[in-house]
Coordinates of C-alpha atoms and ligand atoms in Angstrom, one line a residue:
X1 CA 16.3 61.1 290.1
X2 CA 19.6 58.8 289.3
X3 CA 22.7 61.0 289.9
X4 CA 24.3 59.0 287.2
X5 CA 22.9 56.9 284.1
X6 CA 23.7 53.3 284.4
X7 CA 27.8 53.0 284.0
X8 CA 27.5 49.2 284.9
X9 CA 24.1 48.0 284.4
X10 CA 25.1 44.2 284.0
X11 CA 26.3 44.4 287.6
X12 CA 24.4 43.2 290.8
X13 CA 25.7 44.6 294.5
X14 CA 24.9 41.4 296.6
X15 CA 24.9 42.1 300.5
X16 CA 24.9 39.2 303.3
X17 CA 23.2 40.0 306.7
X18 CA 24.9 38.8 310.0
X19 CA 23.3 35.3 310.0
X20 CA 24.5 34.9 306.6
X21 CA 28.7 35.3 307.7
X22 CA 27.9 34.0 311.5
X23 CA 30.2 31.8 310.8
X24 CA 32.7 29.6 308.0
X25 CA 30.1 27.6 307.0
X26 CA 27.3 30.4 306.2
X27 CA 30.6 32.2 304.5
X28 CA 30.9 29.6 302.6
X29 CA 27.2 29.5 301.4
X30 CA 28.0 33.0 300.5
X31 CA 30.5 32.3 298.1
X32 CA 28.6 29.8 296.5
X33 CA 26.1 32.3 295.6
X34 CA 29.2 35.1 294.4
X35 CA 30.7 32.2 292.6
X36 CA 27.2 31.0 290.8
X37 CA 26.8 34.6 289.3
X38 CA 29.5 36.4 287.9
X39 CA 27.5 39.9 287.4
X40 CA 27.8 40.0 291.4
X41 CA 30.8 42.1 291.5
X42 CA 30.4 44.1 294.7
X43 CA 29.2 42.4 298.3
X44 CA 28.3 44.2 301.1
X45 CA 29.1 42.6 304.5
X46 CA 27.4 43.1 307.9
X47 CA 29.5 41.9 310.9
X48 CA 29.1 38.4 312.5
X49 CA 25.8 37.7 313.7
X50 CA 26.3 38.9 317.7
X51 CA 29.2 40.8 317.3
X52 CA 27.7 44.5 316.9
X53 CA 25.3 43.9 319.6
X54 CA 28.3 43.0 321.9
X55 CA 30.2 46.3 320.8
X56 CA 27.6 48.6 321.3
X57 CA 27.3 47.2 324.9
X58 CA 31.3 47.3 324.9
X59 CA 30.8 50.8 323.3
X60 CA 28.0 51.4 326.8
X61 CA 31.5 51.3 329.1
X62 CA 30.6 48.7 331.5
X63 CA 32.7 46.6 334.8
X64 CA 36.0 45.2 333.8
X65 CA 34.9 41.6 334.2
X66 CA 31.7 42.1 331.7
X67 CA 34.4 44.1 329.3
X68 CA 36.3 41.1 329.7
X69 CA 33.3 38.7 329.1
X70 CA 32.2 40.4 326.3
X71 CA 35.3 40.8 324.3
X72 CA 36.2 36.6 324.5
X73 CA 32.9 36.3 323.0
X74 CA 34.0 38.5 320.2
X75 CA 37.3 36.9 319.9
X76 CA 35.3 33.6 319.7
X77 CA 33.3 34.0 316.7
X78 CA 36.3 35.4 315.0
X79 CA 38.6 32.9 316.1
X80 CA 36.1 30.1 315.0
X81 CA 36.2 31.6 311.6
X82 CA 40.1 31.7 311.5
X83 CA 40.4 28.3 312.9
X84 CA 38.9 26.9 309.9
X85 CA 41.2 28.6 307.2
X86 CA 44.2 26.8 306.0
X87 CA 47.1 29.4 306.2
X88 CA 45.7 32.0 308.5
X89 CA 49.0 33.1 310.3
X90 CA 48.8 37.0 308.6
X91 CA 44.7 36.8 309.0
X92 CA 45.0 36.2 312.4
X93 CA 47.9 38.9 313.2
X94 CA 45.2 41.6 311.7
X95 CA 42.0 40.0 313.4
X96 CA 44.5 40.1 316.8
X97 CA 45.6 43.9 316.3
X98 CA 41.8 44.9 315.5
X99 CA 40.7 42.8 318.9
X100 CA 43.4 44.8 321.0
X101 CA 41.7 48.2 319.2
X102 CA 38.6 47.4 320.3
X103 CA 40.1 46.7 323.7
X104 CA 41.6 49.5 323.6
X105 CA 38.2 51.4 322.6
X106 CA 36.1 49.9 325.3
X107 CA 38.5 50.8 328.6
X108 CA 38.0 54.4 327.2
X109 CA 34.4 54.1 326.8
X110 CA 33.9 52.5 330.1
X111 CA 36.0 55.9 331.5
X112 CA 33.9 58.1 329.2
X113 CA 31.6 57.1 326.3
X114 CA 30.7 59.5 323.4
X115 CA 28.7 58.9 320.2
X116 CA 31.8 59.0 317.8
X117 CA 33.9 56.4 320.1
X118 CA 30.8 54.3 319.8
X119 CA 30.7 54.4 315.7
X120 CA 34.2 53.5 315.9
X121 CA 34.2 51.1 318.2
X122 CA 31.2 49.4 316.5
X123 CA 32.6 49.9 313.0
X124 CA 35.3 47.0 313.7
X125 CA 32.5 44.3 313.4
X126 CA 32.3 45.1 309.6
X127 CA 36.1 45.5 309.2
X128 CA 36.8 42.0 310.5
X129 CA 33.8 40.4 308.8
X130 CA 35.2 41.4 305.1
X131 CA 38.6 40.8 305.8
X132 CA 38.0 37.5 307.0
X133 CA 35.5 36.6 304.0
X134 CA 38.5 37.7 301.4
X135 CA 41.0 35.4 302.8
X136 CA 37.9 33.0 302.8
X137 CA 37.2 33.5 298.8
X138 CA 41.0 33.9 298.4
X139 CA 41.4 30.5 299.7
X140 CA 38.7 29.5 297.6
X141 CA 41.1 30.9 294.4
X142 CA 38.9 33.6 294.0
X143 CA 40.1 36.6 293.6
X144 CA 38.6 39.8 295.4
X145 CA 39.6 43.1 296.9
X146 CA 39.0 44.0 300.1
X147 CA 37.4 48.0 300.2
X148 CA 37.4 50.1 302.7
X149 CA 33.9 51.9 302.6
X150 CA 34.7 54.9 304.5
X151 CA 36.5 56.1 301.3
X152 CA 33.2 56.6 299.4
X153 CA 30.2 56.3 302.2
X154 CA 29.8 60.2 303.2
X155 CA 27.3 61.5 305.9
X156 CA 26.9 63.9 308.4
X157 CA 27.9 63.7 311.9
X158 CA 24.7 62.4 313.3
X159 CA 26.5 59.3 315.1
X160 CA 24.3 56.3 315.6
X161 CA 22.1 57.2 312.5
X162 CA 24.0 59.2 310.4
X163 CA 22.4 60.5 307.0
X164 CA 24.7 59.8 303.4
X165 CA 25.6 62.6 301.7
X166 CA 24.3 60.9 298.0
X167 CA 25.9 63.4 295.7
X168 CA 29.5 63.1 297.5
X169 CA 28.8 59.6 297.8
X170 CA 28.4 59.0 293.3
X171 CA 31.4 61.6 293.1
X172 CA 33.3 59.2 295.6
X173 CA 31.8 56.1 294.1
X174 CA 33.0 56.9 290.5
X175 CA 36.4 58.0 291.2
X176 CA 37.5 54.9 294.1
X177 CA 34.9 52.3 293.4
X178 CA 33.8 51.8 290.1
X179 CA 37.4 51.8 288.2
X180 CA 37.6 48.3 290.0
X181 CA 35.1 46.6 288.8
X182 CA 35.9 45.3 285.5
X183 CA 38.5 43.7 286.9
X184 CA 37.7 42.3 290.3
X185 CA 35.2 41.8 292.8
X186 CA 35.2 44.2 295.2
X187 CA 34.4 43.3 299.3
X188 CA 33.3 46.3 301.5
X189 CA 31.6 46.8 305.1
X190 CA 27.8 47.8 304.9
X191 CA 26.2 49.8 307.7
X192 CA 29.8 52.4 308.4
X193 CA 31.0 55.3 307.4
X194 CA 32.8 58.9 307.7
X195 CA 32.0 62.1 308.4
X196 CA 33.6 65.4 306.5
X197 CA 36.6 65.3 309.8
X198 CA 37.4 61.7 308.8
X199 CA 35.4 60.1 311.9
X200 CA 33.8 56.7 311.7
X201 CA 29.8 57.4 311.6
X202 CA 27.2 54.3 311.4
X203 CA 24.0 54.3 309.3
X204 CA 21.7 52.9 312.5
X205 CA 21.2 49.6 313.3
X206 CA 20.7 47.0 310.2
X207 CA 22.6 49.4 308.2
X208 CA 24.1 47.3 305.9
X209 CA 21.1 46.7 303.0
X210 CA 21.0 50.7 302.9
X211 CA 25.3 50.7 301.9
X212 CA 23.8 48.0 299.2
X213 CA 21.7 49.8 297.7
X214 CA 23.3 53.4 298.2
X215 CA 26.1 51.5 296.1
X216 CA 23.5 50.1 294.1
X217 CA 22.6 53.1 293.3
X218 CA 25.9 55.7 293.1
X219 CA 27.2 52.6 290.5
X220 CA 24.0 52.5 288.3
X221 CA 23.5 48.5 289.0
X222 CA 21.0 46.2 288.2
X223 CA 19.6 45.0 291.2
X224 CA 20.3 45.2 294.6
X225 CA 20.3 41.7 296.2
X226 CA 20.3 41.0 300.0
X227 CA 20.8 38.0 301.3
X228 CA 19.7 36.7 304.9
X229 CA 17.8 34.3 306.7
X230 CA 14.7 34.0 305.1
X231 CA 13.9 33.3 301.6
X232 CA 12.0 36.1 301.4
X233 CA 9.9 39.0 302.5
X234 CA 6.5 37.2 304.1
X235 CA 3.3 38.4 305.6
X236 CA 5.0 38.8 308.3
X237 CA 7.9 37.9 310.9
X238 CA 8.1 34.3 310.0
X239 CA 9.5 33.9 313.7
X240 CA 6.2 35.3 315.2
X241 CA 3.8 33.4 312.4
X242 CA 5.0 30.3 311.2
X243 CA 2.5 29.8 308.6
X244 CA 2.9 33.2 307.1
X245 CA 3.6 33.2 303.2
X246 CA 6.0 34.4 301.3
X247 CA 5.4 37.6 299.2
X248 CA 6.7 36.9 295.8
X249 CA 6.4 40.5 294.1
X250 CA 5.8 43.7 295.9
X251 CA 6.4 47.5 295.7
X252 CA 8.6 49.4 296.9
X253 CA 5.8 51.7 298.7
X254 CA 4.6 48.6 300.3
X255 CA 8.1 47.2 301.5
X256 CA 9.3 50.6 302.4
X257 CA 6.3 50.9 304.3
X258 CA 7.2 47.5 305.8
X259 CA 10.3 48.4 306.6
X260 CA 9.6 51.8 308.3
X261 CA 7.3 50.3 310.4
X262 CA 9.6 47.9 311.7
X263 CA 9.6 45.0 309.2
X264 CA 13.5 43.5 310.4
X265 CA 14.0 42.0 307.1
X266 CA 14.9 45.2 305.5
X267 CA 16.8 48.9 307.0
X268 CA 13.8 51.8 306.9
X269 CA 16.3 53.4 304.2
X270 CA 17.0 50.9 302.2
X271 CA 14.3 51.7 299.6
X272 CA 15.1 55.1 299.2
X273 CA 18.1 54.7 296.4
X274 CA 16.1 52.0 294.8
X275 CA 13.4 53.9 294.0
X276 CA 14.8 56.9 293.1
X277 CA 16.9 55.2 290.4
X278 CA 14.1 52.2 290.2
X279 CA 16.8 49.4 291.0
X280 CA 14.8 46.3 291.8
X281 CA 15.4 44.8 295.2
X282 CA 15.7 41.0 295.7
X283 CA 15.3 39.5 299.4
X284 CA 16.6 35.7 299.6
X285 CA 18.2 33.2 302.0
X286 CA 22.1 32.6 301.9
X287 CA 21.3 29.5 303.6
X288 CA 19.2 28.6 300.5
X289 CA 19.1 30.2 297.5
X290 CA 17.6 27.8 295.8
X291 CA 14.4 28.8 297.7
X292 CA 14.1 31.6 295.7
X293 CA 12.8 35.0 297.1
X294 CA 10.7 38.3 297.1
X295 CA 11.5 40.9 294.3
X296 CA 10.5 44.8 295.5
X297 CA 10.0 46.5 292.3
X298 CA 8.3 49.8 290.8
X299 CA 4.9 48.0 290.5
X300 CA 3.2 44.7 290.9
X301 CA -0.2 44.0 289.6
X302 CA -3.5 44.4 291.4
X303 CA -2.0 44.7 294.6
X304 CA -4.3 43.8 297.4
X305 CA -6.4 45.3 300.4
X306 CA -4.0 43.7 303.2
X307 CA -0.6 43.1 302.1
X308 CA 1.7 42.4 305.7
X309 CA 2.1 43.2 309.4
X310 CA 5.3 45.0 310.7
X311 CA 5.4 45.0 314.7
X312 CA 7.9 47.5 316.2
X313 CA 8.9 47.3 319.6
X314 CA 10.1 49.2 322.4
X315 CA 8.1 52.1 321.6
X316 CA 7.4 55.0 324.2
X317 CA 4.3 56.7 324.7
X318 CA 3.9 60.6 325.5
X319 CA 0.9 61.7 326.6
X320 CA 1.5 65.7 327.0
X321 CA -1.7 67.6 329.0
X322 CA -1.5 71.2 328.3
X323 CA -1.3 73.2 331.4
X324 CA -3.3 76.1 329.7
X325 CA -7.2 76.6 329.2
X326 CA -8.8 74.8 326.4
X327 CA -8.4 76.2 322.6
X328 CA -4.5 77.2 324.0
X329 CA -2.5 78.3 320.7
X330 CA 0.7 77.1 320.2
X331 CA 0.5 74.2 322.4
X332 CA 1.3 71.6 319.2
X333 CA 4.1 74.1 318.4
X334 CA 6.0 74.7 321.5
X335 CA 6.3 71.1 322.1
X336 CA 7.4 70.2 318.8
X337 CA 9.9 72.6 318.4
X338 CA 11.2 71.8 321.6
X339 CA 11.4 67.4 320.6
X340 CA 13.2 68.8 317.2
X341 CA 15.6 70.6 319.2
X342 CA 16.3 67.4 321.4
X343 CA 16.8 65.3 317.9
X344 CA 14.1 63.4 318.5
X345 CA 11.5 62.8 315.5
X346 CA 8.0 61.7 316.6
X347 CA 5.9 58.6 315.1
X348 CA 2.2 58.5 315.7
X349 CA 0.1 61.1 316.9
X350 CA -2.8 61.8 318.2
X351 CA -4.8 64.9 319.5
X352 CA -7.6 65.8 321.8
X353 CA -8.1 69.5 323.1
X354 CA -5.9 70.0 325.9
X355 CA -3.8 66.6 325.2
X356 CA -1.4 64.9 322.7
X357 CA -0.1 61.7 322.6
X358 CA 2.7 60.5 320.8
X359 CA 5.2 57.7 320.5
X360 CA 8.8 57.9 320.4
X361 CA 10.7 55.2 318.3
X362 CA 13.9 54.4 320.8
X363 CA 15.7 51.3 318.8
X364 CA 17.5 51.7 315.9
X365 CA 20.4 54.0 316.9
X366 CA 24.4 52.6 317.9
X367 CA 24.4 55.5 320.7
X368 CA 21.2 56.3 321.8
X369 CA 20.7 52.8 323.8
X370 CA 17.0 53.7 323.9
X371 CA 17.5 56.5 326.3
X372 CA 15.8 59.3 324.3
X373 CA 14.2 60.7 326.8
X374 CA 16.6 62.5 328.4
X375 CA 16.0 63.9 332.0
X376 CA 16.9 67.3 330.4
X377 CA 13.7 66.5 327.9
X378 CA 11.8 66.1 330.8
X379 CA 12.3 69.0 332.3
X380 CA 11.7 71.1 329.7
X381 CA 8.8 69.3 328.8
X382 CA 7.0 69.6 332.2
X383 CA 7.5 73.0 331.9
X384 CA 4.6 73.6 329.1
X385 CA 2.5 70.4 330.0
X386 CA 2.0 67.5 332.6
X387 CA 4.0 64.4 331.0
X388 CA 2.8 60.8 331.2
X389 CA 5.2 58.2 330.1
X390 CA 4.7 54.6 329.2
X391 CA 7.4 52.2 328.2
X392 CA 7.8 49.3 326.3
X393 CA 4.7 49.6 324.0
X394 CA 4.7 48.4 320.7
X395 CA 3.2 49.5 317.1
X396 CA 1.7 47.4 315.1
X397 CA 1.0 48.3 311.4
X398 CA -1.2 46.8 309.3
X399 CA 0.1 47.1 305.5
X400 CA -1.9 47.7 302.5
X401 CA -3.1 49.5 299.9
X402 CA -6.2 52.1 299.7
X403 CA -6.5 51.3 303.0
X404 CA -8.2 54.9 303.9
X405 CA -11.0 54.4 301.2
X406 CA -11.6 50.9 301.8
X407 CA -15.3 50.4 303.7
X408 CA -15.5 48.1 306.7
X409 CA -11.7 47.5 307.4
X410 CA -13.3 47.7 311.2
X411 CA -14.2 44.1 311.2
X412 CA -11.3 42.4 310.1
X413 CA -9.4 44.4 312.3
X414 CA -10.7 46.0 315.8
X415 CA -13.4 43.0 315.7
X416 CA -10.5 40.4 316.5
X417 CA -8.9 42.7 319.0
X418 CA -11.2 42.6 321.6
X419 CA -9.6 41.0 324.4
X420 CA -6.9 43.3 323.5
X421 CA -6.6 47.0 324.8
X422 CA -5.3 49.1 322.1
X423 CA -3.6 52.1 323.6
X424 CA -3.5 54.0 320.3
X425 CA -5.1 54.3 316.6
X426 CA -3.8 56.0 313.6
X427 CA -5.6 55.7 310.5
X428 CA -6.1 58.1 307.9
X429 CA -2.9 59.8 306.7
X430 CA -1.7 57.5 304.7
X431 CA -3.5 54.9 302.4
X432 CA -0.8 52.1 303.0
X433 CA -0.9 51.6 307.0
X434 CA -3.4 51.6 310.0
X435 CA -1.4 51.7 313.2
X436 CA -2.1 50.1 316.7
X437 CA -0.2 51.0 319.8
X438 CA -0.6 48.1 322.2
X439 CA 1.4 47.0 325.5
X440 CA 4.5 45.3 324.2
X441 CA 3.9 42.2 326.2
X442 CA 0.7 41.6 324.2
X443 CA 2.0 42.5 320.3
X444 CA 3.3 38.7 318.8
X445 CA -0.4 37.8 320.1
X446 CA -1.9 41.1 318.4
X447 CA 0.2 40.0 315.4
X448 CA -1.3 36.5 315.1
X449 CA -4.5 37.0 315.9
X450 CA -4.6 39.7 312.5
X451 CA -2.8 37.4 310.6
X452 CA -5.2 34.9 310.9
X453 CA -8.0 37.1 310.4
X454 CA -7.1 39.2 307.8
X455 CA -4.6 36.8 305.8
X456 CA -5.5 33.3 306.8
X457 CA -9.4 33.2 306.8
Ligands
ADP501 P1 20.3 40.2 308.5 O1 21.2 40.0 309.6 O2 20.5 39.2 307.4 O3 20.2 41.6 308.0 P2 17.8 40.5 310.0 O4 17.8 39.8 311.3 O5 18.1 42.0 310.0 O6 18.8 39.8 309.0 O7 16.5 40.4 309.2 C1 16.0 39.1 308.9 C2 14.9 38.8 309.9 O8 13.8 39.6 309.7 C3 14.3 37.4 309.8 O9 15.0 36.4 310.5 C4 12.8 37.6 310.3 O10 12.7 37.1 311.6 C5 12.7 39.1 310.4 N1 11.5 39.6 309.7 C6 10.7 40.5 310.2 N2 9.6 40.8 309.4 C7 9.7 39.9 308.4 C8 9.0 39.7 307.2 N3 7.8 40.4 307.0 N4 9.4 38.7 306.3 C9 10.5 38.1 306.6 N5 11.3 38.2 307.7 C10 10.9 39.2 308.5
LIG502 N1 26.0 45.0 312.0 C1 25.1 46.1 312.0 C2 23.9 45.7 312.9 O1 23.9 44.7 313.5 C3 24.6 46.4 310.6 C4 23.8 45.3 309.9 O2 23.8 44.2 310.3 O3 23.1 45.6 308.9 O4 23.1 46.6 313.1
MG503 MG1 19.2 43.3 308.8

């Protein structure tokens, strides 16, 4: 259900990925696109393309001489941005005072690192990126307001992945954000934001296009629209597949599946608002626009048996032998109460008598680094059962629809695989995916080989 009926339906929230404000050139593309539809009133930025990878090492603590590395190549991309502006002497003095901050920020990490100094510390990617795009679009003689997020974007203290708070979040919304918009456009940071004690929390990595449509949503808007490198959502990872089309409709159940199952082109969240208050979605390139692009919406028609493969790497795989006799009760149980208690949420599964095995998703988190399994974990683990560990595995879903009551999927799929080994299978639960586990140094190959069987021939 909507929290609130549509105050500003005209209105479009627009957000730009990292590629898309790498630099002033792809800014500029961006306000071509703001400037070429006046409905866009609010835009969503994520930081510079490199920039929050390089403060969530920062955020790591690491040697001063890395520390040192690490922060000119921050300074770098901003400075290239600032070089290009005509009268950037007060643009530069904030840029300079946030660069010292996160100087500042990464000597303590690198004495002792926490989850929350990591948030903040990351969070400055986004604050430099939108205050450097309005002096861009101010330069342009385009008016905009630069918005703090953290005013409006509530969530729990779950650092690294933290979860909005949506009815705080429309209260917020209404009272800070949406008085603005009749009169200006309004630029804020995707991807951050603050917990009830005023600390900086982040939404997981590739946050920003869930801030879109979270805003998309508390504001009532008429589409969500997020711009980045492709034009498009395709078949899949254009990078992996070169000849992989371009999906010109789809649903939101299908893209969310995508996106959960590691599909980089949109945040696992992002759907969420969208569909509850049934927002349409548009995926395009900043680059070119003209290109056109995917629209997620409620329904498309006669949607098809195979719709897309998501690959998601850097997967772990439990195997957990019960020490106890066969038939033990409890097993399941005791070892899932004791990963809920560690934070950790589990992904596939599979059971045989006296063993489970399951994988572990370890990417998407600011603080987590992929460390999940902590040496604490372990022990308690080993404790109820003998624990097998494999790294660096990857899942690979196959996308579709009625996939659980379609007859001889079998072909098209394990047929092809044969020179592969596929470590794991899990078909069945839902009627949108069938997943593969397979050794992460064999997935793009996993990938193309299904794409040409099942979307090619
Ligand atoms: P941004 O920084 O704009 O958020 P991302 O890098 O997060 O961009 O997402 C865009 C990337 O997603 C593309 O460059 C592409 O390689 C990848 N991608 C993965 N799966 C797909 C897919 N099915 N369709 C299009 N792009 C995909
Ligand atoms: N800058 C953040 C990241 O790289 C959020 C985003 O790009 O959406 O994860
Ligand atoms: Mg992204």
């Amino acid at each position: 259900m909507c929290a609130v009926s549509s105050p500003n339906s005209q209105y479009v929230v627009a957000k730009f990925g990292g590629t898309s404000v790498a630099d002033f050139d792809a800014m500029n593309n961006c306000a071509d696109i703001i400037l070429a539809d006046t409905n866009v009133r609010v835009i969503v930025l994520s930081a510079s393309a490199g920039v929050t990878n390089l403060l969530v090492a920062l955020a790591a603590g690491c040697e001063s001489d890395k520390r040192e590395n690490y922060l000119k190549q921050i300074r770098d991309i901003q400075y290239a941005i600032i070089d290009r502006l005509n009268e950037a002497d007060v643009i530069r003095e904030e840029i300079d005072r946030l660069l010292e901050n996160i100087e500042m920020l990464s000597e303590a990490a690198s004495l002792a690192t926490s989850e929350a100094l990591t948030d903040e510390l990351v969070s400055h990617g986004e604050v430099m990126s939108t205050l450097l795009f309005v002096e861009l679009l101010r330069q342009r003689n385009m008016g905009a307001e630069w918005f703090d997020i953290r005013r409006i974007m509530r969530t729990n203290d779950n650092f690294g992945r933290a979860e909005p708070n949506i009815l705080q979040i429309h209260t917020l919304t209404m009272e800070h954000l949406h008085p603005r918009l009749n009169d200006t456009i309004v630029i804020t940071q995707g991807f951050i934001g603050r917990e009830e004690k005023g600390r900086t929390t982040t939404l997981g990595r590739g946050g920003s296009d869930y801030t879109a449509a979270l805003l998309g949503e508390a504001l009532g808007l008429q589409r969500v629209d997020i711009w980045t490198d492709v034009p498009g959502i395709y078949t899949t990872d254009p990078r992996i597949v070169p000849t992989a089309k371009r999906i010109n409709k789809i649903a939101f159940d299908e893209a969310a599946e995508m996106a959960t199952f590691g599909a980089k082109i949109l945040h696992p969240a992002t759907l969420l608002p969208a569909v509850r208050c049934g927002i349409p979605v548009f995926v395009g390139s900043s680059k070119e626009p003209q290109a056109g692009g995917t629209v997620v919406c409620d329904k498309t028609g006669n949607p098809p048996l195979f719709r897309a493969l998501a690959l998601r790497r850097k997967q772990t795989l439990l195997t957990l032998h019960s020490l106890k006799m066969l038939h033990a009760r409890g097993f399941l149980a005791e070892v899932f109460t004791l990963l809920s208690r560690h934070n950790i949420s589990v992904d596939l599964i599979t059971t045989s008598e006296v063993s489970i095995a399951l994988t572990l998703d370890t990417k998407g988190s600011t603080s987590t680094n992929g460390n999940l399994l902590t040496n604490a974990l372990l022990t308690e683990l080993s404790k109820l059962c003998r624990v097998e560990v494999e790294e660096d595995m990857a899942l690979v879903a196959i996308i579709g629809n009625e996939l659980s009551r379609a007859k001889g999927l079998g072909k098209g799929i394990f047929g092809v695989l044969e020179p592969f080994n596929i470590r794991m299978i899990s078909c069945g639960a839902s009627s949108h995916n069938v997943c593969l586990l397979v050794p992460g140094n064999d997935a793009e190959q996993v990938i193309q080989t299904l794409h040409q069987s099942l979307f090619e021939e």
